[in-house]
Amino acid sequence: MNIVEDKKAPRAIEAERGVLGAMLLSAEAVDKALQSLDASCFYLPQHATIFRAAEELYKENMPVDIVTLSDYLARKGELESVGGRIQLTNLIEGIIAPSHIDHYIKLVLDAALKRKLIEISTKTIEECYESAVDASDILDNAESRVFEIAENRLKGGLAPIGDDIETVYEMLSNLQSKRGIITGLTTGFKKLDALTMGLQKSDLIIIAGRPSMGKTAFALNIVRENAIRKNIPVAYFSLEMSRQQLALRLLAAESKVDAHLMRSGLLRRSDFARLSLHLAPLKRAPIYIDDSSNLNVLELRAKARRLKRRVNLGLVVVDYLQLMVASKDVENRQQEIALISRSLKGLAKELDIPVIALSQLSRMVERREKSNYKPQLSDLRESGAIEQDADLVIFIYRPFLYDIFQIEIDEEVDGKLRKKKVNTERLAEIIIGKQRNGPTGEVWLNFQKEYASFEERIEGVEEEVEEGEETQFGGV
């Protein structure tokens, strides 16, 4: 079965002639055609040859007309194969008005796109008949090919840097006029956003920590900030918790109601009042949760692509990376994690949005000396590829979980940093372990365990350790 052989392939021969004829008569038509088309868009080989010749003349800053084109094709030994000079003359004579070039281009593109879709469909059918190919791989391949056409058919490949330099300069000028304004998605924490300038498009962001540090809670803080406060669509892929569990945590954090009381049925009337107040905003929020277990990276990418096209997706969260499976057989777990990490980075670039992936840290953290439990890049579990692929790595460290009850931290008071001993029960250090285009550093937040949410630290509210009281370290 061959669809292309059974039926004539879509074509727009007269429109192809119209494009080429207009190019021979108008420099403006040449600009428009070269911006929108390439030789593969032409059905007839001789038309593709003529277009390529015009493209080469354009690159050499030569005029594109019947004289220069005939000479170029003759020198290349291709003039006769396209029908000779008389064929070029016929192209010109068939033109009603070069100004119709936009319409001709549209017809040529439409036919070329249909041929490309037939090619993709035929390839998909062939793969379906090959028993060695998994159906999930076929589905992802087909979806990826169609998505690529839809998103990139007018985009070039390799391009000179001149235009990009101009774009970057304009961006810098714009940023200079808006000094201090966050350029990416905000996290809801001012000091953290000031360090990162927000979560940037096409970036892979890793949020890492040992169990119970609050990775999911921190991710949900970011989800609430963007979906509820700013109406930005967010896709949350949860491989550990169910949709209902996440909904409960979102409701608890947003309404500041104790999640344990919610689960145990011990809510007071005032709690219900707060819950009711926050139900409507949460119901309206563009948060899309997928709690499929054993999700592989191809399925995740396919679902994210569909949502991007449907609701203009602005953020993807994966909770968490080590629970995902690769879409193909690999030799070991390190290779599998590396494949998943690269795929998530590819997804961020493809959709041009930030992708957040939560990640576990290795047990090596707890094997270090008691005073050195802070996570490091080398603690990223199972693969150095995570560190390599990530644009931003954020560690969550809560010293209280290591029986470190009081610590000394630097805090700004009246514009000056001063040492301050604080209790750690609610203290969380957010550590920027890597930032590809910015500084590393740390930010201190409070963790509200009752409703699993992080909050900004407010000066003068946190309990200070009395002078002379010793900092305590307990066993783990």
Short mmCIF file of C-alpha atoms in Angstrom, two decimals, residues 294-297 320-326:
data_model
loop_
_atom_site.label_atom_id
_atom_site.label_comp_id
_atom_site.label_asym_id
_atom_site.label_seq_id
_atom_site.Cartn_x
_atom_site.Cartn_y
_atom_site.Cartn_z
CA ASN A 294 5.42 4.69 35.24
CA LEU A 295 5.24 7.65 32.89
CA ASN A 296 7.92 7.54 30.24
CA VAL A 297 9.54 10.60 28.78
CA TYR A 320 9.91 13.58 40.33
CA LEU A 321 12.67 12.73 37.85
CA GLN A 322 13.90 9.44 39.33
CA LEU A 323 10.41 7.89 39.11
CA MET A 324 10.28 8.35 35.35
CA VAL A 325 11.26 5.62 32.91
CA ALA A 326 13.09 5.99 29.62
#
